[in-house]
mmCIF file of C-alpha atoms in Angstrom:
data_model
loop_
_atom_site.group_PDB
_atom_site.id
_atom_site.type_symbol
_atom_site.label_atom_id
_atom_site.label_comp_id
_atom_site.label_asym_id
_atom_site.label_seq_id
_atom_site.Cartn_x
_atom_site.Cartn_y
_atom_site.Cartn_z
ATOM 1 C CA MET A 28 67.730 113.243 68.737
ATOM 2 C CA ALA A 29 64.806 111.548 67.056
ATOM 3 C CA CYS A 30 61.401 112.554 68.375
ATOM 4 C CA GLY A 31 58.806 110.183 69.698
ATOM 5 C CA ALA A 32 59.001 107.774 72.586
ATOM 6 C CA GLY A 33 60.198 104.246 71.981
ATOM 7 C CA PRO A 34 59.572 101.057 73.955
ATOM 8 C CA ASN A 35 60.791 100.663 77.538
ATOM 9 C CA GLY A 36 60.482 104.389 78.136
ATOM 10 C CA LEU A 37 63.303 105.291 75.721
ATOM 11 C CA PRO A 38 63.063 108.662 73.942
ATOM 12 C CA PHE A 39 63.561 106.867 70.601
ATOM 13 C CA ASP A 40 63.035 103.494 68.964
ATOM 14 C CA PRO A 41 66.262 101.506 69.498
ATOM 15 C CA ALA A 42 65.603 99.632 66.246
ATOM 16 C CA LEU A 43 66.847 102.775 64.497
ATOM 17 C CA LEU A 44 70.344 101.887 65.680
ATOM 18 C CA LEU A 45 70.237 98.705 63.587
ATOM 19 C CA SER A 46 69.884 100.626 60.332
ATOM 20 C CA PHE A 47 73.270 101.329 58.725
ATOM 21 C CA GLU A 48 72.251 102.014 55.144
ATOM 22 C CA GLY A 49 73.459 105.437 54.137
ATOM 23 C CA GLY A 50 75.578 105.795 57.282
ATOM 24 C CA TRP A 51 74.712 107.511 60.535
ATOM 25 C CA ASP A 52 74.034 111.157 61.191
ATOM 26 C CA ALA A 53 74.631 113.049 64.446
ATOM 27 C CA SER A 54 71.207 112.052 65.833
ATOM 28 C CA LYS A 55 71.983 108.342 65.644
ATOM 29 C CA VAL A 56 75.336 108.890 67.325
ATOM 30 C CA GLN A 57 73.466 110.674 70.125
ATOM 31 C CA MET A 58 71.150 107.658 70.403
ATOM 32 C CA LEU A 59 74.181 105.397 70.751
ATOM 33 C CA ASP A 60 75.632 107.703 73.427
ATOM 34 C CA HIS A 61 72.341 107.464 75.302
ATOM 35 C CA MET A 62 72.270 103.654 75.129
ATOM 36 C CA VAL A 63 75.847 103.414 76.384
ATOM 37 C CA ILE A 64 75.020 105.733 79.302
ATOM 38 C CA LEU A 65 72.051 103.507 80.196
ATOM 39 C CA MET A 66 74.307 100.456 79.980
ATOM 40 C CA TYR A 67 76.544 101.816 82.725
ATOM 41 C CA SER A 68 74.246 103.979 84.844
ATOM 42 C CA GLY A 69 70.620 102.979 84.158
ATOM 43 C CA ASP A 70 68.379 100.890 86.373
ATOM 44 C CA GLN A 71 68.253 97.114 85.969
ATOM 45 C CA ALA A 72 65.561 97.137 83.262
ATOM 46 C CA GLN A 73 67.321 99.885 81.315
ATOM 47 C CA ARG A 74 70.669 98.093 81.509
ATOM 48 C CA LYS A 75 69.036 94.927 80.180
ATOM 49 C CA VAL A 76 67.545 96.743 77.196
ATOM 50 C CA ALA A 77 70.794 98.621 76.532
ATOM 51 C CA HIS A 78 72.816 95.390 76.665
ATOM 52 C CA GLU A 79 70.487 93.679 74.168
ATOM 53 C CA VAL A 80 70.544 96.621 71.755
ATOM 54 C CA LEU A 81 74.300 97.161 71.923
ATOM 55 C CA THR A 82 74.935 93.439 71.417
ATOM 56 C CA GLN A 83 72.785 93.522 68.281
ATOM 57 C CA VAL A 84 74.635 96.601 67.036
ATOM 58 C CA LYS A 85 78.034 95.016 67.692
ATOM 59 C CA ASN A 86 77.103 91.794 65.895
ATOM 60 C CA HIS A 87 75.476 93.448 62.883
ATOM 61 C CA PRO A 88 77.566 92.770 59.748
ATOM 62 C CA ASP A 89 77.463 96.432 58.687
ATOM 63 C CA SER A 90 77.999 98.156 62.046
ATOM 64 C CA TRP A 91 81.732 98.684 61.398
ATOM 65 C CA ARG A 92 80.819 101.103 58.596
ATOM 66 C CA VAL A 93 79.720 103.778 61.098
ATOM 67 C CA VAL A 94 82.697 103.466 63.480
ATOM 68 C CA ASP A 95 84.467 106.467 61.948
ATOM 69 C CA THR A 96 81.349 108.623 62.401
ATOM 70 C CA VAL A 97 80.992 107.552 66.047
ATOM 71 C CA LEU A 98 84.657 108.234 66.806
ATOM 72 C CA ALA A 99 84.488 111.633 65.135
ATOM 73 C CA THR A 100 81.224 112.939 66.633
ATOM 74 C CA SER A 101 80.408 111.029 69.836
ATOM 75 C CA GLN A 102 80.517 112.955 73.113
ATOM 76 C CA SER A 103 80.880 109.782 75.170
ATOM 77 C CA PRO A 104 84.295 108.153 75.775
ATOM 78 C CA ASP A 105 82.472 104.909 76.549
ATOM 79 C CA ALA A 106 80.661 105.065 73.190
ATOM 80 C CA LYS A 107 84.004 105.517 71.441
ATOM 81 C CA PHE A 108 85.353 102.458 73.247
ATOM 82 C CA PHE A 109 82.241 100.568 72.134
ATOM 83 C CA ALA A 110 82.883 101.633 68.525
ATOM 84 C CA LEU A 111 86.441 100.290 68.717
ATOM 85 C CA ASN A 112 85.067 97.032 70.146
ATOM 86 C CA VAL A 113 82.804 96.815 67.098
ATOM 87 C CA LEU A 114 85.836 97.275 64.872
ATOM 88 C CA GLU A 115 87.873 94.679 66.785
ATOM 89 C CA ASN A 116 84.971 92.252 66.459
ATOM 90 C CA VAL A 117 84.861 92.498 62.675
ATOM 91 C CA ILE A 118 88.674 92.269 62.474
ATOM 92 C CA SER A 119 88.689 89.096 64.592
ATOM 93 C CA THR A 120 85.691 87.360 63.011
ATOM 94 C CA ARG A 121 85.101 88.652 59.481
ATOM 95 C CA TRP A 122 88.351 90.262 58.304
ATOM 96 C CA LEU A 123 89.222 87.717 55.629
ATOM 97 C CA VAL A 124 85.747 87.828 54.039
ATOM 98 C CA LEU A 125 85.785 91.602 53.647
ATOM 99 C CA PRO A 126 86.723 92.902 50.189
ATOM 100 C CA GLU A 127 90.349 94.042 49.951
ATOM 101 C CA GLU A 128 89.257 97.630 49.349
ATOM 102 C CA GLN A 129 87.326 97.680 52.630
ATOM 103 C CA ARG A 130 90.202 96.083 54.543
ATOM 104 C CA ASN A 131 92.602 98.700 53.210
ATOM 105 C CA GLY A 132 90.153 101.451 54.106
ATOM 106 C CA ILE A 133 89.856 100.266 57.713
ATOM 107 C CA LYS A 134 93.624 99.831 57.984
ATOM 108 C CA GLN A 135 94.389 103.309 56.639
ATOM 109 C CA TYR A 136 91.754 104.907 58.852
ATOM 110 C CA VAL A 137 93.086 103.293 62.039
ATOM 111 C CA VAL A 138 96.715 104.092 61.162
ATOM 112 C CA GLN A 139 95.919 107.737 60.438
ATOM 113 C CA LEU A 140 93.912 108.077 63.657
ATOM 114 C CA VAL A 141 96.750 106.560 65.699
ATOM 115 C CA ILE A 142 99.234 108.984 64.130
ATOM 116 C CA LYS A 143 96.929 111.966 64.597
ATOM 117 C CA ILE A 144 96.431 111.321 68.318
ATOM 118 C CA SER A 145 99.891 110.062 69.268
ATOM 119 C CA ALA A 146 101.852 112.744 67.393
ATOM 120 C CA ASP A 147 100.207 115.464 69.504
ATOM 121 C CA GLU A 148 101.705 115.217 73.002
ATOM 122 C CA HIS A 149 98.785 116.979 74.699
ATOM 123 C CA PHE A 150 96.215 114.959 72.753
ATOM 124 C CA ALA A 151 98.038 111.706 73.549
ATOM 125 C CA ALA A 152 98.109 112.535 77.271
ATOM 126 C CA THR A 153 94.440 113.568 77.550
ATOM 127 C CA GLN A 154 93.187 110.595 75.500
ATOM 128 C CA LYS A 155 95.617 108.036 76.908
ATOM 129 C CA HIS A 156 93.093 105.250 77.503
ATOM 130 C CA PHE A 157 91.444 105.723 74.128
ATOM 131 C CA LEU A 158 94.848 105.666 72.426
ATOM 132 C CA THR A 159 95.717 102.418 74.217
ATOM 133 C CA LYS A 160 92.505 100.848 72.900
ATOM 134 C CA LEU A 161 93.239 102.190 69.438
ATOM 135 C CA ASN A 162 96.735 100.654 69.577
ATOM 136 C CA GLU A 163 95.192 97.301 70.463
ATOM 137 C CA THR A 164 92.859 97.605 67.473
ATOM 138 C CA LEU A 165 95.801 98.315 65.178
ATOM 139 C CA VAL A 166 97.657 95.268 66.512
ATOM 140 C CA HIS A 167 94.603 93.123 65.729
ATOM 141 C CA ILE A 168 94.844 94.333 62.123
ATOM 142 C CA VAL A 169 98.594 93.723 62.019
ATOM 143 C CA LYS A 170 98.107 90.124 63.188
ATOM 144 C CA GLN A 171 95.763 89.595 60.236
ATOM 145 C CA GLU A 172 97.709 91.492 57.567
ATOM 146 C CA TRP A 173 101.394 91.195 58.481
ATOM 147 C CA PRO A 174 103.645 90.072 56.950
ATOM 148 C CA GLN A 175 101.916 88.650 53.884
ATOM 149 C CA SER A 176 99.815 91.721 52.987
ATOM 150 C CA TRP A 177 101.653 94.420 54.947
ATOM 151 C CA GLU A 178 105.317 93.533 54.724
ATOM 152 C CA SER A 179 106.401 97.128 55.269
ATOM 153 C CA PHE A 180 104.643 97.503 58.637
ATOM 154 C CA ILE A 181 107.755 97.376 60.851
ATOM 155 C CA PRO A 182 109.952 99.533 58.552
ATOM 156 C CA ASP A 183 107.051 102.008 58.253
ATOM 157 C CA ILE A 184 106.383 102.302 61.982
ATOM 158 C CA CYS A 185 110.092 102.519 62.869
ATOM 159 C CA GLY A 186 110.821 105.013 60.105
ATOM 160 C CA SER A 187 108.028 107.374 61.146
ATOM 161 C CA SER A 188 109.177 107.263 64.780
ATOM 162 C CA LYS A 189 112.219 109.461 64.249
ATOM 163 C CA ALA A 190 110.112 112.471 63.271
ATOM 164 C CA ASN A 191 108.326 112.989 66.591
ATOM 165 C CA GLN A 192 109.124 111.833 70.143
ATOM 166 C CA SER A 193 105.494 111.449 71.196
ATOM 167 C CA LEU A 194 104.774 109.409 68.057
ATOM 168 C CA CYS A 195 107.923 107.350 68.669
ATOM 169 C CA GLU A 196 106.845 106.556 72.225
ATOM 170 C CA ASN A 197 103.470 105.294 71.073
ATOM 171 C CA ASN A 198 104.962 103.332 68.179
ATOM 172 C CA LEU A 199 107.207 101.507 70.639
ATOM 173 C CA ARG A 200 104.135 100.649 72.693
ATOM 174 C CA ILE A 201 102.530 99.197 69.551
ATOM 175 C CA LEU A 202 105.630 97.088 68.837
ATOM 176 C CA ASN A 203 105.599 95.971 72.470
ATOM 177 C CA LEU A 204 101.945 94.948 72.160
ATOM 178 C CA LEU A 205 102.708 93.009 68.984
ATOM 179 C CA SER A 206 105.580 91.192 70.695
ATOM 180 C CA GLU A 207 103.346 90.265 73.646
ATOM 181 C CA GLU A 208 100.569 89.077 71.346
ATOM 182 C CA VAL A 209 102.934 86.822 69.410
ATOM 183 C CA PHE A 210 105.270 85.509 72.121
ATOM 184 C CA SER A 211 103.154 85.654 75.289
ATOM 185 C CA PHE A 212 99.576 85.085 74.124
ATOM 186 C CA GLY A 213 100.045 83.626 70.654
ATOM 187 C CA LYS A 214 99.842 79.985 71.697
ATOM 188 C CA THR A 215 96.363 80.432 73.143
ATOM 189 C CA GLN A 216 94.968 82.834 70.547
ATOM 190 C CA MET A 217 96.430 81.706 67.198
ATOM 191 C CA VAL A 218 97.190 78.449 65.419
ATOM 192 C CA SER A 219 100.794 77.272 65.730
ATOM 193 C CA LYS A 220 101.677 77.877 62.062
ATOM 194 C CA LYS A 221 100.516 81.484 62.332
ATOM 195 C CA VAL A 222 102.519 82.012 65.545
ATOM 196 C CA ALA A 223 105.633 80.496 63.975
ATOM 197 C CA LYS A 224 105.288 82.720 60.913
ATOM 198 C CA LEU A 225 104.898 85.873 63.010
ATOM 199 C CA LYS A 226 107.884 84.906 65.181
ATOM 200 C CA ASP A 227 110.043 84.351 62.105
ATOM 201 C CA SER A 228 108.952 87.684 60.668
ATOM 202 C CA LEU A 229 109.709 89.540 63.908
ATOM 203 C CA ASN A 230 113.149 87.975 64.082
ATOM 204 C CA ALA A 231 113.858 88.725 60.432
ATOM 205 C CA GLN A 232 112.873 92.386 60.781
ATOM 206 C CA PHE A 233 114.210 92.983 64.276
ATOM 207 C CA SER A 234 117.236 94.868 62.972
ATOM 208 C CA THR A 235 114.924 97.796 62.191
ATOM 209 C CA ILE A 236 113.476 97.744 65.725
ATOM 210 C CA TYR A 237 116.924 97.491 67.301
ATOM 211 C CA GLU A 238 118.140 100.397 65.197
ATOM 212 C CA LEU A 239 115.224 102.511 66.496
ATOM 213 C CA CYS A 240 115.926 101.645 70.155
ATOM 214 C CA ASN A 241 119.625 102.305 69.611
ATOM 215 C CA PHE A 242 118.797 105.625 67.937
ATOM 216 C CA VAL A 243 116.803 106.735 71.008
ATOM 217 C CA PHE A 244 119.560 105.654 73.420
ATOM 218 C CA LYS A 245 122.408 107.206 71.426
ATOM 219 C CA SER A 246 120.473 110.474 70.973
ATOM 220 C CA HIS A 247 120.084 110.650 74.764
ATOM 221 C CA ILE A 248 123.762 109.852 75.356
ATOM 222 C CA SER A 249 125.057 112.384 72.824
ATOM 223 C CA GLY A 250 122.613 115.085 73.912
ATOM 224 C CA PRO A 251 121.537 114.703 77.552
ATOM 225 C CA GLY A 252 118.096 116.186 78.057
ATOM 226 C CA SER A 253 117.234 116.010 74.352
ATOM 227 C CA ILE A 254 115.058 112.895 74.765
ATOM 228 C CA LYS A 255 111.951 112.843 76.963
ATOM 229 C CA GLY A 256 112.246 110.710 80.074
ATOM 230 C CA SER A 257 108.991 108.926 79.261
ATOM 231 C CA LEU A 258 110.342 107.945 75.823
ATOM 232 C CA LEU A 259 113.511 106.508 77.363
ATOM 233 C CA THR A 260 111.491 104.568 79.941
ATOM 234 C CA THR A 261 109.183 103.204 77.233
ATOM 235 C CA THR A 262 112.167 102.233 75.073
ATOM 236 C CA LEU A 263 113.779 100.356 77.974
ATOM 237 C CA SER A 264 110.496 98.668 78.853
ATOM 238 C CA THR A 265 109.907 97.622 75.250
ATOM 239 C CA LEU A 266 113.462 96.368 74.914
ATOM 240 C CA ALA A 267 113.063 94.288 78.096
ATOM 241 C CA ASN A 268 110.161 92.439 76.469
ATOM 242 C CA PHE A 269 112.130 91.930 73.240
ATOM 243 C CA LEU A 270 115.263 90.506 74.869
ATOM 244 C CA GLU A 271 113.637 87.143 75.544
ATOM 245 C CA TRP A 272 113.418 86.253 71.842
ATOM 246 C CA ILE A 273 115.695 88.448 69.720
ATOM 247 C CA PRO A 274 118.775 87.015 67.965
ATOM 248 C CA LEU A 275 121.542 86.800 70.589
ATOM 249 C CA GLY A 276 123.994 88.756 68.478
ATOM 250 C CA TYR A 277 122.061 91.971 69.172
ATOM 251 C CA ILE A 278 122.744 91.452 72.883
ATOM 252 C CA PHE A 279 126.265 90.069 73.031
ATOM 253 C CA GLU A 280 127.877 91.388 69.838
ATOM 254 C CA THR A 281 126.903 95.031 70.352
ATOM 255 C CA ASP A 282 127.522 97.594 73.089
ATOM 256 C CA LEU A 283 124.002 97.127 74.491
ATOM 257 C CA ILE A 284 125.003 95.668 77.889
ATOM 258 C CA GLN A 285 127.689 98.293 78.447
ATOM 259 C CA MET A 286 125.281 101.043 77.429
ATOM 260 C CA LEU A 287 122.674 99.839 79.930
ATOM 261 C CA LEU A 288 125.147 99.656 82.812
ATOM 262 C CA VAL A 289 126.922 102.937 82.090
ATOM 263 C CA HIS A 290 124.022 105.187 81.121
ATOM 264 C CA PHE A 291 120.778 103.779 82.534
ATOM 265 C CA TRP A 292 121.579 102.134 85.870
ATOM 266 C CA ASP A 293 122.668 105.166 87.878
ATOM 267 C CA PRO A 294 119.720 107.537 87.137
ATOM 268 C CA LEU A 295 116.933 106.485 89.484
ATOM 269 C CA GLU A 296 114.226 107.192 86.900
ATOM 270 C CA TYR A 297 115.614 104.478 84.575
ATOM 271 C CA ARG A 298 117.147 102.043 87.069
ATOM 272 C CA ILE A 299 114.213 99.670 87.449
ATOM 273 C CA GLU A 300 113.629 99.348 83.701
ATOM 274 C CA CYS A 301 117.379 98.936 83.185
ATOM 275 C CA ALA A 302 117.431 96.142 85.778
ATOM 276 C CA LYS A 303 114.531 94.454 83.970
ATOM 277 C CA CYS A 304 116.548 94.473 80.727
ATOM 278 C CA LEU A 305 119.568 92.993 82.485
ATOM 279 C CA ASN A 306 117.350 90.385 84.142
ATOM 280 C CA GLU A 307 116.087 89.222 80.747
ATOM 281 C CA ILE A 308 119.706 88.851 79.635
ATOM 282 C CA ALA A 309 120.573 86.924 82.809
ATOM 283 C CA CYS A 310 117.660 84.537 82.201
ATOM 284 C CA LEU A 311 118.913 83.517 78.752
ATOM 285 C CA HIS A 312 120.157 79.936 78.761
ATOM 286 C CA GLU A 313 119.562 78.494 75.283
ATOM 287 C CA GLY A 314 122.375 79.047 72.808
ATOM 288 C CA VAL A 315 124.398 81.312 75.117
ATOM 289 C CA GLN A 316 127.344 78.958 75.641
ATOM 290 C CA GLN A 317 129.436 80.791 73.062
ATOM 291 C CA TYR A 318 128.726 84.055 74.882
ATOM 292 C CA GLN A 319 129.835 82.973 78.369
ATOM 293 C CA PRO A 320 132.607 85.645 78.548
ATOM 294 C CA GLN A 321 130.066 88.380 77.781
ATOM 295 C CA LEU A 322 127.612 86.983 80.348
ATOM 296 C CA VAL A 323 130.337 86.903 82.971
ATOM 297 C CA ARG A 324 131.291 90.527 82.222
ATOM 298 C CA CYS A 325 127.624 91.488 82.496
ATOM 299 C CA PHE A 326 127.436 89.770 85.902
ATOM 300 C CA GLN A 327 130.604 91.546 87.015
ATOM 301 C CA GLY A 328 129.212 94.906 85.899
ATOM 302 C CA VAL A 329 125.956 94.335 87.787
ATOM 303 C CA VAL A 330 127.780 93.337 90.979
ATOM 304 C CA GLU A 331 130.027 96.406 90.730
ATOM 305 C CA LYS A 332 126.937 98.600 90.499
ATOM 306 C CA ILE A 333 125.276 96.823 93.425
ATOM 307 C CA GLN A 334 128.375 97.248 95.585
ATOM 308 C CA GLN A 335 127.963 101.017 95.193
ATOM 309 C CA LEU A 336 124.486 100.956 96.759
ATOM 310 C CA PRO A 337 123.983 101.928 100.432
ATOM 311 C CA GLU A 338 124.360 98.819 102.576
ATOM 312 C CA ASN A 339 121.430 99.449 104.909
ATOM 313 C CA THR A 340 118.829 100.368 102.278
ATOM 314 C CA PRO A 341 117.013 96.986 102.228
ATOM 315 C CA GLN A 342 116.396 97.068 105.981
ATOM 316 C CA ALA A 343 115.689 100.824 106.057
ATOM 317 C CA CYS A 344 112.935 100.628 103.411
ATOM 318 C CA ALA A 345 110.129 100.447 105.960
ATOM 319 C CA GLN A 346 111.098 103.885 107.368
ATOM 320 C CA LEU A 347 111.224 105.667 104.002
ATOM 321 C CA PRO A 348 108.386 107.947 102.771
ATOM 322 C CA GLY A 349 105.738 106.217 100.634
ATOM 323 C CA PRO A 350 107.004 106.827 97.057
ATOM 324 C CA GLN A 351 110.640 106.183 98.033
ATOM 325 C CA ARG A 352 109.707 103.002 99.875
ATOM 326 C CA VAL A 353 107.767 101.706 96.865
ATOM 327 C CA PHE A 354 110.680 102.501 94.523
ATOM 328 C CA TRP A 355 113.250 100.668 96.627
ATOM 329 C CA GLU A 356 110.973 97.695 97.249
ATOM 330 C CA VAL A 357 110.347 97.316 93.503
ATOM 331 C CA PHE A 358 114.039 97.805 92.786
ATOM 332 C CA HIS A 359 115.164 95.244 95.366
ATOM 333 C CA ASN A 360 112.617 92.813 93.980
ATOM 334 C CA GLN A 361 114.120 93.329 90.527
ATOM 335 C CA VAL A 362 117.675 92.942 91.852
ATOM 336 C CA ALA A 363 116.663 89.679 93.535
ATOM 337 C CA LEU A 364 115.345 88.408 90.204
ATOM 338 C CA LEU A 365 118.461 89.642 88.403
ATOM 339 C CA LEU A 366 121.070 88.100 90.700
ATOM 340 C CA THR A 367 119.245 84.817 91.172
ATOM 341 C CA ALA A 368 118.757 84.551 87.383
ATOM 342 C CA PHE A 369 122.504 84.893 86.815
ATOM 343 C CA LEU A 370 123.256 82.305 89.482
ATOM 344 C CA LYS A 371 120.549 79.802 88.549
ATOM 345 C CA HIS A 372 121.077 79.786 84.793
ATOM 346 C CA ASN A 373 124.855 80.213 84.692
ATOM 347 C CA MET A 374 126.021 78.968 88.077
ATOM 348 C CA ALA A 375 129.277 77.323 86.961
ATOM 349 C CA ALA A 376 130.473 80.424 85.109
ATOM 350 C CA MET A 377 129.568 82.709 88.000
ATOM 351 C CA GLU A 378 131.089 80.446 90.664
ATOM 352 C CA ALA A 379 134.449 80.865 88.966
ATOM 353 C CA GLN A 380 134.241 84.596 89.715
ATOM 354 C CA GLN A 381 134.890 84.495 93.466
ATOM 355 C CA ALA A 382 135.552 88.240 93.709
ATOM 356 C CA TYR A 383 132.031 88.902 92.376
ATOM 357 C CA MET A 384 130.132 85.820 93.537
ATOM 358 C CA ILE A 385 130.606 86.505 97.256
ATOM 359 C CA PRO A 386 129.389 90.161 97.108
ATOM 360 C CA ALA A 387 126.390 89.031 95.061
ATOM 361 C CA LEU A 388 125.469 86.427 97.674
ATOM 362 C CA ASN A 389 126.047 88.945 100.477
ATOM 363 C CA TYR A 390 123.627 91.404 98.866
ATOM 364 C CA LEU A 391 121.050 88.647 98.427
ATOM 365 C CA VAL A 392 121.371 87.952 102.148
ATOM 366 C CA ARG A 393 120.707 91.620 102.927
ATOM 367 C CA ILE A 394 117.644 91.925 100.702
ATOM 368 C CA SER A 395 116.389 88.583 102.035
ATOM 369 C CA MET A 396 116.067 90.335 105.395
ATOM 370 C CA GLY A 397 114.163 93.283 103.945
ATOM 371 C CA PRO A 398 110.462 93.952 104.584
ATOM 372 C CA ASN A 399 109.086 92.940 101.161
ATOM 373 C CA ASP A 400 107.414 89.506 101.132
ATOM 374 C CA GLU A 401 107.719 88.987 97.377
ATOM 375 C CA THR A 402 111.466 89.687 97.434
ATOM 376 C CA PHE A 403 111.821 87.349 100.403
ATOM 377 C CA LYS A 404 110.072 84.543 98.492
ATOM 378 C CA ILE A 405 112.387 84.990 95.482
ATOM 379 C CA CYS A 406 115.434 84.815 97.722
ATOM 380 C CA VAL A 407 114.199 81.845 99.769
ATOM 381 C CA GLU A 408 113.524 79.873 96.597
ATOM 382 C CA PHE A 409 117.066 80.609 95.452
ATOM 383 C CA TRP A 410 118.648 79.741 98.814
ATOM 384 C CA GLN A 411 116.808 76.428 98.803
ATOM 385 C CA THR A 412 118.123 75.537 95.335
ATOM 386 C CA PHE A 413 121.589 76.890 96.067
ATOM 387 C CA SER A 414 122.042 75.076 99.382
ATOM 388 C CA ALA A 415 120.728 71.815 97.908
ATOM 389 C CA ARG A 416 123.267 72.105 95.095
ATOM 390 C CA ILE A 417 126.131 72.656 97.543
ATOM 391 C CA PHE A 418 124.982 69.740 99.701
ATOM 392 C CA LEU A 419 124.830 67.384 96.698
ATOM 393 C CA GLU A 420 128.257 68.481 95.495
ATOM 394 C CA LEU A 421 129.728 67.834 98.941
ATOM 395 C CA GLN A 422 128.108 64.419 99.036
ATOM 396 C CA GLN A 423 129.555 63.599 95.635
ATOM 397 C CA ARG A 424 133.016 64.659 96.769
ATOM 398 C CA ARG A 425 132.800 62.433 99.845
ATOM 399 C CA ALA A 426 131.781 59.509 97.670
ATOM 400 C CA GLN A 427 134.883 59.870 95.511
ATOM 401 C CA PRO A 428 137.722 57.384 96.193
ATOM 402 C CA GLY A 429 140.266 58.839 98.615
ATOM 403 C CA ALA A 430 137.932 61.614 99.796
ATOM 404 C CA ALA A 431 137.598 60.131 103.294
ATOM 405 C CA ALA A 432 141.374 59.857 103.590
ATOM 406 C CA GLY A 433 141.729 63.509 102.718
ATOM 407 C CA GLY A 434 143.422 62.940 99.357
ATOM 408 C CA GLY A 435 145.501 65.942 98.442
ATOM 409 C CA GLY A 436 144.403 65.875 94.814
ATOM 410 C CA ALA A 437 140.752 66.737 95.544
ATOM 411 C CA SER A 438 139.452 70.046 94.181
ATOM 412 C CA PRO A 439 138.348 72.687 96.703
ATOM 413 C CA PRO A 440 134.704 72.622 97.785
ATOM 414 C CA PRO A 441 132.342 75.147 96.129
ATOM 415 C CA LEU A 442 132.786 78.747 97.235
ATOM 416 C CA LEU A 443 135.709 77.619 99.433
ATOM 417 C CA LEU A 444 133.272 76.072 101.919
ATOM 418 C CA ASP A 445 134.775 73.503 104.274
ATOM 419 C CA GLY A 446 133.072 70.224 103.425
ATOM 420 C CA GLY A 447 133.931 68.699 106.794
ATOM 421 C CA THR A 448 132.308 71.379 108.929
ATOM 422 C CA ALA A 449 129.410 71.978 106.548
ATOM 423 C CA GLY A 450 128.439 68.344 106.489
ATOM 424 C CA GLY A 451 128.126 67.803 110.246
ATOM 425 C CA GLY A 452 129.263 64.616 111.959
ATOM 426 C CA GLY A 453 128.577 61.897 109.465
#
């Protein structure tokens, strides 16, 4: 570290950190490590000085040039996070004014670093938080470059995934992040034309993503134990986020629903993520009219699976050991969302399936009486909507000509409920 005391009792002059000409050597990286330590653990005066210096470093137009040196030589995880923040700052604010050669250099560096860390399972596990931040940085670049200047991004990331399971798992996380950025946060963070363009590009290239997810699932099915559990969980989780926006043919014109029910519902380690996928399918309501038969079969398959569950589990949750109780509470919460989604968005189609509708409602009654408040709220909201719908239908039937005289041509009340007894005296 540089000799000589600086202002505010520092062992160096912090102005040295604002000089980027010729790059940084190890001593300047050590100075940065020291400033970051002061930022988090110094006294009030030291934190103030550290904040001012680090803000100046972050906002300096040339600070991004030393990010690679900091990431390679720093001994402080917090300093590495700071370096990635510097990089994200230049990507968000100055990316388009950088020369193309510099943009390509940053892009290649980040991609290679992501691959280096994520392809090594031990490295990826020990540097999990850093890798997550690095993924976010890559997604910031993708939002700037793709598709116009990096059209091959999705084919590249999906193609490389088949070589290494740890790399595949991280690549799916990156695709998940990109989907969230575009579909969940895009409206608040990007102009509408940019969001629309990214959405169109994701839809156009989704076949490559679907093929990757299908490859992971089919590899697991054909060779049980050949695919890491964490990769399967990540694939299911990523797919659940995709199902909201992907072309409907990938859901209803493939064996996806059957594959989920047959291979990923029964194993406890995948059941919650599987239920999330099915819930996203149940929530679809735009453009699904032509797929009503497939939706009904999906509902039937879910109810058949639920009927195999122990009847007293919802009420017995409170007596289970901690981890088991948490699992079943989360699962019942997901089942509540799943069943109520089917019934709210496709009520008429589901009502026609009496053999499945009644067991579904019975299970909702049981989990309504469970100990979890969130599940209870989901169920109560549904019961309120459901009972109001039945009441209005009964009122409409009574208002029909001949209803009071008990005309024989009237259709049966919903769910075979007796309109006379349900409606009370008047």
